[in-house]
Tab-separated table of C-alpha atoms and ligand atoms in Angstrom:
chain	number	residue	atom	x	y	z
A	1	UNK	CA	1.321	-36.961	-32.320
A	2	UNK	CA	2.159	-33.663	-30.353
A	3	UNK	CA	2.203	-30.419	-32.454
A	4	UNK	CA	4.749	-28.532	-31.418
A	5	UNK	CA	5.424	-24.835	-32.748
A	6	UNK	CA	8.574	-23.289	-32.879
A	7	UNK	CA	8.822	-19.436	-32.267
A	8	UNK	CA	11.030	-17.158	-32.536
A	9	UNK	CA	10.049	-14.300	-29.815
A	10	UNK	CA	13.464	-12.926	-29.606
A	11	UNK	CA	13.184	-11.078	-32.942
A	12	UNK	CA	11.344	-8.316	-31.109
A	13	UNK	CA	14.525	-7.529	-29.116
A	14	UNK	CA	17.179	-6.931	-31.672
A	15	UNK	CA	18.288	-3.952	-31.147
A	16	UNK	CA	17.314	-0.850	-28.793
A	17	UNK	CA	15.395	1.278	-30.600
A	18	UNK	CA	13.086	-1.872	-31.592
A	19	UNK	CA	13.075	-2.698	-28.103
A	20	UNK	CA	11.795	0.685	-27.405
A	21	UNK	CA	9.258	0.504	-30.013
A	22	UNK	CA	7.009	-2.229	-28.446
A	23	UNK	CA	7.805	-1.365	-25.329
A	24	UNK	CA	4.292	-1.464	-23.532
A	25	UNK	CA	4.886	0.821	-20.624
A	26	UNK	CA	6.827	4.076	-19.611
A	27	UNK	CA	8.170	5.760	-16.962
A	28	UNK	CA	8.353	9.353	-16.662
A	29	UNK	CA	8.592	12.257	-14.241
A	30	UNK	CA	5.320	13.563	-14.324
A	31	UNK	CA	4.332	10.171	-12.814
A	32	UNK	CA	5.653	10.860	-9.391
A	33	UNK	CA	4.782	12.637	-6.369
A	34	UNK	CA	7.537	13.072	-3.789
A	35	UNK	CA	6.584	12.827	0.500
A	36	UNK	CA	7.686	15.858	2.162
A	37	UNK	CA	8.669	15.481	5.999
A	38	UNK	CA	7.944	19.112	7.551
A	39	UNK	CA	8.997	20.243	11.292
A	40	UNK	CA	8.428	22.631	13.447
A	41	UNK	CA	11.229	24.749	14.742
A	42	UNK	CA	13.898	26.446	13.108
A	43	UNK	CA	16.854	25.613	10.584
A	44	UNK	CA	16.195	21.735	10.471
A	45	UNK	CA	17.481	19.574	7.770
A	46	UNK	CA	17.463	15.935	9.378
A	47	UNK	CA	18.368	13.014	7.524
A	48	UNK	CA	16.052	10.210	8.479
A	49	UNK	CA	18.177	7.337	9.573
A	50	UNK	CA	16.191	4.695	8.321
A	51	UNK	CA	15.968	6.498	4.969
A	52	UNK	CA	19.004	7.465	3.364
A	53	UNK	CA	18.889	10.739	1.011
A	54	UNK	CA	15.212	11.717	2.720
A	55	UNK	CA	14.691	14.662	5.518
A	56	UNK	CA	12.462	16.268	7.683
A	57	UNK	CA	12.723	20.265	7.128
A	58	UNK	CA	11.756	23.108	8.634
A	59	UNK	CA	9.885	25.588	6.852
A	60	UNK	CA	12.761	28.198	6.372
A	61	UNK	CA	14.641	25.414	5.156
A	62	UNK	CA	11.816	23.936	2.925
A	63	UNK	CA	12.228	26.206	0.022
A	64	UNK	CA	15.130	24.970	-1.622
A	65	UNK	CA	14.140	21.400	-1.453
A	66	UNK	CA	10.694	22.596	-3.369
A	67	UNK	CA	13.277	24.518	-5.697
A	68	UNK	CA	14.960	21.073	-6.459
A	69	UNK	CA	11.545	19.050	-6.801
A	70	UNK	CA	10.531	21.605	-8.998
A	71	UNK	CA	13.329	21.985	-11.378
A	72	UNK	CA	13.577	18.252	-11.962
A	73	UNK	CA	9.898	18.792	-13.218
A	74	UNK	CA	8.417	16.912	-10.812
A	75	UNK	CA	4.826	17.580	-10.609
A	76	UNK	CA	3.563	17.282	-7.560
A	77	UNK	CA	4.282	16.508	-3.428
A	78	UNK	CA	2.448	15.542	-0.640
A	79	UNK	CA	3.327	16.614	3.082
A	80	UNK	CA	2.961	14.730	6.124
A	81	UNK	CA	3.622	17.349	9.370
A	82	UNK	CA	5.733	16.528	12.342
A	83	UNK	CA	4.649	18.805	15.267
A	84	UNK	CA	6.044	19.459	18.465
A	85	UNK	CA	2.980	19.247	20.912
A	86	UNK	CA	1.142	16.314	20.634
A	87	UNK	CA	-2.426	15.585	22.229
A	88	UNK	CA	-4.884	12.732	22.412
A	89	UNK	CA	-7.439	14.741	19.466
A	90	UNK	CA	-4.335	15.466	17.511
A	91	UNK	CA	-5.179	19.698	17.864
A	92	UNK	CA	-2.673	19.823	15.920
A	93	UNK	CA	-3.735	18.298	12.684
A	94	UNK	CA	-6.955	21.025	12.404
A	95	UNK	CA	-4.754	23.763	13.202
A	96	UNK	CA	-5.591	26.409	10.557
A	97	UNK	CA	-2.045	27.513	11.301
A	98	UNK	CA	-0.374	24.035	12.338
A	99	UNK	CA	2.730	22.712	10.392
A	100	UNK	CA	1.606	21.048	7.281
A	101	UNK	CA	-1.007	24.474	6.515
A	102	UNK	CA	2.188	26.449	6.950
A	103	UNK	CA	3.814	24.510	4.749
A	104	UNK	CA	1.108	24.280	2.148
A	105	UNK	CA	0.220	28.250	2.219
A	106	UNK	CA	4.295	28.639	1.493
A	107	UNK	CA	4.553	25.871	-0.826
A	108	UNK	CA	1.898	27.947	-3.064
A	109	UNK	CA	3.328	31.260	-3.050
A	110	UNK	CA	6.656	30.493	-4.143
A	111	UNK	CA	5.789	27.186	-6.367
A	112	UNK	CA	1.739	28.267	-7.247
A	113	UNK	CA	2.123	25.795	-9.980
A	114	UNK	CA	2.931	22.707	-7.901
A	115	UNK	CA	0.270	20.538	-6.874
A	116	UNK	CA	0.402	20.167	-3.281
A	117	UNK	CA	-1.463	17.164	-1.505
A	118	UNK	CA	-2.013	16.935	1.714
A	119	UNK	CA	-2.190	13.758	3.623
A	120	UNK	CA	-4.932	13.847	6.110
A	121	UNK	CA	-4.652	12.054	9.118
A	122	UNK	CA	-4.166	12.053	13.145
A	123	UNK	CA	-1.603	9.691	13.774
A	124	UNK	CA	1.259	12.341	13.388
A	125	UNK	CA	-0.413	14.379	16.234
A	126	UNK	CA	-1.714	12.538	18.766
A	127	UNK	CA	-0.093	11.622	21.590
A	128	UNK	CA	-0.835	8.040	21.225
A	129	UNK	CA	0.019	7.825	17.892
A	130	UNK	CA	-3.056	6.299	16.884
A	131	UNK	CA	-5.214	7.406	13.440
A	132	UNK	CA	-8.134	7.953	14.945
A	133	UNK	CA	-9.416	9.041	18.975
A	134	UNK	CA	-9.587	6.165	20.991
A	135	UNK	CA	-11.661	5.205	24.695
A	136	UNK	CA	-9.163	2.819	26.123
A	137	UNK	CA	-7.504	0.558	23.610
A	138	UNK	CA	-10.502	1.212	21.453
A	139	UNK	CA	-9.890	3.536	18.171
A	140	UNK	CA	-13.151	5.148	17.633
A	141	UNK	CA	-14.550	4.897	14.303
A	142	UNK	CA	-17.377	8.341	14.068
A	143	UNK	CA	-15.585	10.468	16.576
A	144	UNK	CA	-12.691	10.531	14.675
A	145	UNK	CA	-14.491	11.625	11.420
A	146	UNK	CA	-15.547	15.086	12.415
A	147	UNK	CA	-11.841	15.812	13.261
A	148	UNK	CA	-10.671	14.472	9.832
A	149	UNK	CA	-13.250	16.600	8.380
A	150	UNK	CA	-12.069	19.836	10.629
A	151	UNK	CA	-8.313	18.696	9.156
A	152	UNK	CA	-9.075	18.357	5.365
A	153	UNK	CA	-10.817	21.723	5.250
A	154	UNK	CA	-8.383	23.777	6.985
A	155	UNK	CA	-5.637	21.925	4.582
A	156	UNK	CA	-8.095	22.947	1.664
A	157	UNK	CA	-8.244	27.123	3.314
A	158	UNK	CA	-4.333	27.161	3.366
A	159	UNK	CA	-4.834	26.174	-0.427
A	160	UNK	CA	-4.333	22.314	-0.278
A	161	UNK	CA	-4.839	21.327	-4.182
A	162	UNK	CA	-5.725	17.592	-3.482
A	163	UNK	CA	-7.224	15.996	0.075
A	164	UNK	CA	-5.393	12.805	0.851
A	165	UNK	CA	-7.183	10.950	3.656
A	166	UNK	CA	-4.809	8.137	5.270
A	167	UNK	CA	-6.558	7.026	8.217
A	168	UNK	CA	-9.044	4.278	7.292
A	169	UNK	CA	-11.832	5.268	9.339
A	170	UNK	CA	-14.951	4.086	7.444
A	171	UNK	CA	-16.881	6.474	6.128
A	172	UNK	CA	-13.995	8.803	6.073
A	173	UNK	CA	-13.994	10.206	2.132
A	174	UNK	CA	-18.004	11.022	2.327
A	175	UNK	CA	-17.546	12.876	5.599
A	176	UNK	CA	-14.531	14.705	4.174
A	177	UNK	CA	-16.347	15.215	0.991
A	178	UNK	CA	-19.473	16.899	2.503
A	179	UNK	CA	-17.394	19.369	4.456
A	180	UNK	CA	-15.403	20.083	1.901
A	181	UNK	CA	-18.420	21.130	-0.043
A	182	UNK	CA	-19.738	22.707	2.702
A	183	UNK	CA	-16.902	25.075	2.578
A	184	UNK	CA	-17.010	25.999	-0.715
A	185	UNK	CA	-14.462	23.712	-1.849
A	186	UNK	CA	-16.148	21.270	-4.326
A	187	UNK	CA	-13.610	21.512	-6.768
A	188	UNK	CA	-10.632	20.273	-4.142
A	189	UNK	CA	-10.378	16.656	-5.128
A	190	UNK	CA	-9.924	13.569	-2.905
A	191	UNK	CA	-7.460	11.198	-3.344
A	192	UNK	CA	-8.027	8.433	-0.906
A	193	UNK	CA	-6.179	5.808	0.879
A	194	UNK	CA	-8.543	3.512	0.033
A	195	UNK	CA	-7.038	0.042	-0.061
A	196	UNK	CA	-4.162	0.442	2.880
A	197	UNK	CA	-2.464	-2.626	4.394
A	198	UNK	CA	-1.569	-2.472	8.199
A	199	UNK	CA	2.193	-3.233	6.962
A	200	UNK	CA	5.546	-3.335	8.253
A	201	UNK	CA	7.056	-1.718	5.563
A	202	UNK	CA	5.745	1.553	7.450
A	203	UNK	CA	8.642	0.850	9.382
A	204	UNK	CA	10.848	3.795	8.506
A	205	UNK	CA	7.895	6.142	8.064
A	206	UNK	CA	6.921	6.297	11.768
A	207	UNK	CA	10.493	7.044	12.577
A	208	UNK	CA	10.477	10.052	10.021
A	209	UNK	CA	6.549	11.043	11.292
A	210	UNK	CA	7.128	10.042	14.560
A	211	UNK	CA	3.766	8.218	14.849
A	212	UNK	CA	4.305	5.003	15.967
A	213	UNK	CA	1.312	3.666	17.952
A	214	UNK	CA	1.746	3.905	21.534
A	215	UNK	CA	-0.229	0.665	22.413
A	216	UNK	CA	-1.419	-1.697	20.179
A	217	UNK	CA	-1.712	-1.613	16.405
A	218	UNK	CA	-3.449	-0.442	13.501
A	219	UNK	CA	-5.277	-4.165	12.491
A	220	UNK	CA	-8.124	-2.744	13.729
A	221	UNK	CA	-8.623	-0.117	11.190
A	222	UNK	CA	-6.051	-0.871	7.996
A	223	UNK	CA	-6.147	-4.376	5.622
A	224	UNK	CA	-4.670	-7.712	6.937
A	225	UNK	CA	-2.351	-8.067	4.375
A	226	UNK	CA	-3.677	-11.887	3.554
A	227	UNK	CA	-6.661	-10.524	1.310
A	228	UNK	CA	-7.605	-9.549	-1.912
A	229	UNK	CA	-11.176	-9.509	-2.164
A	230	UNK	CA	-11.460	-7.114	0.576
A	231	UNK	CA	-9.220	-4.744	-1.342
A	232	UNK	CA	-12.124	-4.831	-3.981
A	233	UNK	CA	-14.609	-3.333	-0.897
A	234	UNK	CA	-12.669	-1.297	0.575
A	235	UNK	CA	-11.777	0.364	-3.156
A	236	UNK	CA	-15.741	0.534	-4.138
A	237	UNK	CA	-16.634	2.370	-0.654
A	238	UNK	CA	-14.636	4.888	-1.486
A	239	UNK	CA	-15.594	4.971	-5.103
A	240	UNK	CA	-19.486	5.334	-4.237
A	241	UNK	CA	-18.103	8.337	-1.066
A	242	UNK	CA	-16.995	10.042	-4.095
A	243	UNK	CA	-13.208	9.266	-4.041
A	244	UNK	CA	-11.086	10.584	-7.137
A	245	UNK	CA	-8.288	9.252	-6.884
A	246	UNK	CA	-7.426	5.377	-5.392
A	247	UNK	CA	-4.519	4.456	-3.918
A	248	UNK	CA	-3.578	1.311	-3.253
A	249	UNK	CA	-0.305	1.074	-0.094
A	250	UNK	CA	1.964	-0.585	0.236
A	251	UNK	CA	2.961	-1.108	-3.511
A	252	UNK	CA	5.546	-3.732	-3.918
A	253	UNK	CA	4.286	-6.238	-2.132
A	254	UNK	CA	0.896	-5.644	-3.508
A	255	UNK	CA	1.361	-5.405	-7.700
A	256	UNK	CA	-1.821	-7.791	-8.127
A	257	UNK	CA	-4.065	-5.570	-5.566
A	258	UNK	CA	-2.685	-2.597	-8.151
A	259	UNK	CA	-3.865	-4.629	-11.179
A	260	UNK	CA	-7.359	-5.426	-9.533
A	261	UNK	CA	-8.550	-2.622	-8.942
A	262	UNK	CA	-7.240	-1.107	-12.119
A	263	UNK	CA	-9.147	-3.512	-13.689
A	264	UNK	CA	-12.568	-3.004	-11.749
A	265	UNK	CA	-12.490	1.280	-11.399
A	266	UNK	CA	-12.468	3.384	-13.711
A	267	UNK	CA	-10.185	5.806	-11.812
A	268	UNK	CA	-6.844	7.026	-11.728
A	269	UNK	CA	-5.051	4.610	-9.632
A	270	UNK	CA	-1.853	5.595	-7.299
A	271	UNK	CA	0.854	3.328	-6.016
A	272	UNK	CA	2.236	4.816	-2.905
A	273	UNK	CA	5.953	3.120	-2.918
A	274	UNK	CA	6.225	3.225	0.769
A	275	UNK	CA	9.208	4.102	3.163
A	276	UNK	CA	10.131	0.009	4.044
A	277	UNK	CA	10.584	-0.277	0.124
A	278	UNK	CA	12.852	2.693	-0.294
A	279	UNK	CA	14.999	1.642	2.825
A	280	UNK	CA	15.112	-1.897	1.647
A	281	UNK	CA	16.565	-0.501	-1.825
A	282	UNK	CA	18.916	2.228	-0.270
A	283	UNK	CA	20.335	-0.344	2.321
A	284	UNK	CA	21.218	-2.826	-0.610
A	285	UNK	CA	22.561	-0.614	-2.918
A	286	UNK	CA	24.688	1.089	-0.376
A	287	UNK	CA	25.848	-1.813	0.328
A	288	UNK	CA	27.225	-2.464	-3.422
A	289	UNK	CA	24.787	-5.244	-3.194
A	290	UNK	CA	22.265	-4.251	-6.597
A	291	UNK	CA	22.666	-1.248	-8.423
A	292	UNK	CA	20.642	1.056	-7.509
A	293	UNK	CA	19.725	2.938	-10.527
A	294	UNK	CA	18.980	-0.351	-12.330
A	295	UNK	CA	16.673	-1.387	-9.077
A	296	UNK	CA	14.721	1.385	-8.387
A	297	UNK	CA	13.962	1.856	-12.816
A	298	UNK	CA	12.586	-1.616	-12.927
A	299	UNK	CA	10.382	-1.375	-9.250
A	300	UNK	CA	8.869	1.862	-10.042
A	301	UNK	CA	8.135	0.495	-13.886
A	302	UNK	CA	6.819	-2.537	-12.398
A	303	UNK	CA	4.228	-0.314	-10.578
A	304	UNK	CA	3.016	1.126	-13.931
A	305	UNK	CA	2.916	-2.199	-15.561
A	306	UNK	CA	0.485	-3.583	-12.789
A	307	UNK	CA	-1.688	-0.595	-13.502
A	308	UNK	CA	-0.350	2.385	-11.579
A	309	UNK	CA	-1.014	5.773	-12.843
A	310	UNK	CA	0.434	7.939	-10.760
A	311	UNK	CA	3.131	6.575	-8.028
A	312	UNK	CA	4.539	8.203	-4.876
A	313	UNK	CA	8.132	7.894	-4.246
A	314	UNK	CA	11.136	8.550	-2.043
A	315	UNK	CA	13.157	8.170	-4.908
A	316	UNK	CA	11.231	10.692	-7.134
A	317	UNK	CA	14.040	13.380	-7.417
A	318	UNK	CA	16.745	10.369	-8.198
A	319	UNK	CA	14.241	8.841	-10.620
A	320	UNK	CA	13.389	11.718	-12.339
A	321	UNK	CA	17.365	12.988	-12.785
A	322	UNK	CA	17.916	8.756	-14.271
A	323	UNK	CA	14.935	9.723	-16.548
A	324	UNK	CA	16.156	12.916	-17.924
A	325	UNK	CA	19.843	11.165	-18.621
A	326	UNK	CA	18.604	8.036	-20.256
B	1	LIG	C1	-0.598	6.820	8.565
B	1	LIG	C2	0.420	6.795	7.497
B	1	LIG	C3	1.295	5.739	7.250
B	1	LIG	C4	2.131	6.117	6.208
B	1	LIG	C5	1.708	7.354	5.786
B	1	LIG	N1	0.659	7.779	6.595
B	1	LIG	C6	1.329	4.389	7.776
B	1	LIG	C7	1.195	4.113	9.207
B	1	LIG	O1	1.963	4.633	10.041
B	1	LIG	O2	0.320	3.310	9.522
B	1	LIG	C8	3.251	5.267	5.694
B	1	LIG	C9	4.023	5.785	4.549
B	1	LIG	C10	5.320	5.117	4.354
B	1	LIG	O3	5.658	4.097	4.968
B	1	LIG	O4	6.081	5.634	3.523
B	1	LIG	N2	-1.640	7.670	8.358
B	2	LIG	ZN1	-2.506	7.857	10.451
């Protein structure tokens, strides 16, 4: 005959303070990172359409949002720069005194205690809106390393505090890491892109970056989003190019890739909840259709759960203000 066992599982959740006691994993403000838009020009505040509640600034307007980031005790930000000349080597991106340096050298007099990361890539500045230079239709994989090197240092001399390469050029961390050491910056620390998905929930993003390819797409360069073992490659390249950091992008649709390579490096891992997942969430709740609060507690947890350490999020400053209330 069958055994059968009968358990009784739901003593665990009796009340809320036992329910907090074996809770496995938490949520907290010093998890996040919050994505900065940054414009040229003067007195911009633009609300992204796409993304409700996020904007692209200009630098004189840029202070008070830090002011708010910071006095939620967020601990960190990354900027992504939104130029107003655009060329096909993305000049603009090795600027020593382009948009996102600006922004960085800024950021660190007012806030010196805020990590600032910068993400480190062309697509924002070239003119075809492509990661990388391209010949044609082709985007060129060892041309387009020298000028992510040239970018990552000059982020580093405004006084960048982490490099965050986006473009998926292979061999990008090791070329960014040797001329970052070149320059005297060994201690600047790189956290890669190293497991990116060519995704449509970038949707929003190019809209706010104003990047979207002008030809083509990215399959060339980022993940189809059918595999898993690949992620395991792509994540150990960057580990033996002497990555610190590893994040894995999009994050929602991608909680197992999180949990994989958790499992496999010993490294701090990032989720980077992406602009398609915040719009997706914004549109919905505006809509009275799920509460937000409730929504965007649970995704973000979920993130940690499949072993996230560190996540980057739209809704960082909301999250963090739910945090402090609960
Ligand atoms: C490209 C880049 C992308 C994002 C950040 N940097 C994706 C892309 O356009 O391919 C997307 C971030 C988001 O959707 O929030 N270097
Ligand atoms: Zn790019």
């Amino acid at each position: 005959m069958e055994h059968l066992q009968f358990r009784r599982n739901r003593r665990l959740r009796n009340s809320n303070t036992l329910r907090s006691m074996v809770r496995e994993t938490t949520l907290q403000k010093e998890d996040f990172i919050y994505p900065i838009f940054v414009v040229e020009g003067k007195n911009v505040k633009n609300e992204v359409t796409s993304m409700p509640g996020v904007f692209q600034f200009s630098l004189d307007r840029l202070e008070s949002e830090l002011e708010e980031v910071t006095s939620l005790g967020i601990p960190s930000v990354i900027f992504f720069g939104v130029p107003q000349q655009k060329d096909s080597v993305g000049s603009g991106a090795y600027d020593n005194h382009g948009i996102v340096q600006e922004a960085i050298r800024l950021t660190k007099k007012h806030f010196p205690q805020l990590v600032v990361i910068a993400d480190t890539c062309l697509c924002e500045y070239t003119d075809h809106g492509h990661c990388g230079v391209v010949s044609g239709e082709k985007v060129l994989n060892d041309p387009s390393l020298d000028l992510l090197a040239r970018t990552a240092v000059s982020q580093a001399q405004a006084g960048a505090d982490i490099i965050a390469p986006s473009n998926m050029m292979d061999g990008f961390v090791i070329a960014i890491r040797h001329a970052l050491d070149e320059a005297g910056f060994h201690d600047i620390p790189i956290m890669s892109y190293a497991v990116k998905y060519a995704s449509a929930y970038y949707g929003p993003f190019r809209d706010a970056a104003d990047s979207t390819p002008q030809f083509g797409d990215r399959k060339t360069y980022q993940m189809d989003p059918a595999n898993r073992i690949e992620a395991m490659r792509e994540a150990e390249s960057d580990v033996l190019e002497g990555a610190d950091f590893l994040i894995i992008k999009p994050a929602l649709s991608y909680l197992d890739i999180i949990r994989d390579v958790k499992n496999s490096f010993p490294m701090p891992i990032v989720a980077y909840n992406v602009s398609g997942e915040y719009a997706m969430v914004k549109a919905a709740s505006q809509n009275g259709w799920v509460d937000e609060k409730s929504v965007v507690l649970e995704t973000l947890t979920s993130m940690k759960r499949a072993g996230a350490d560190i996540i980057m999020t739209y809704h960082a400053k909301d999250a963090a203000r739910w945090l402090e209330e609960k």
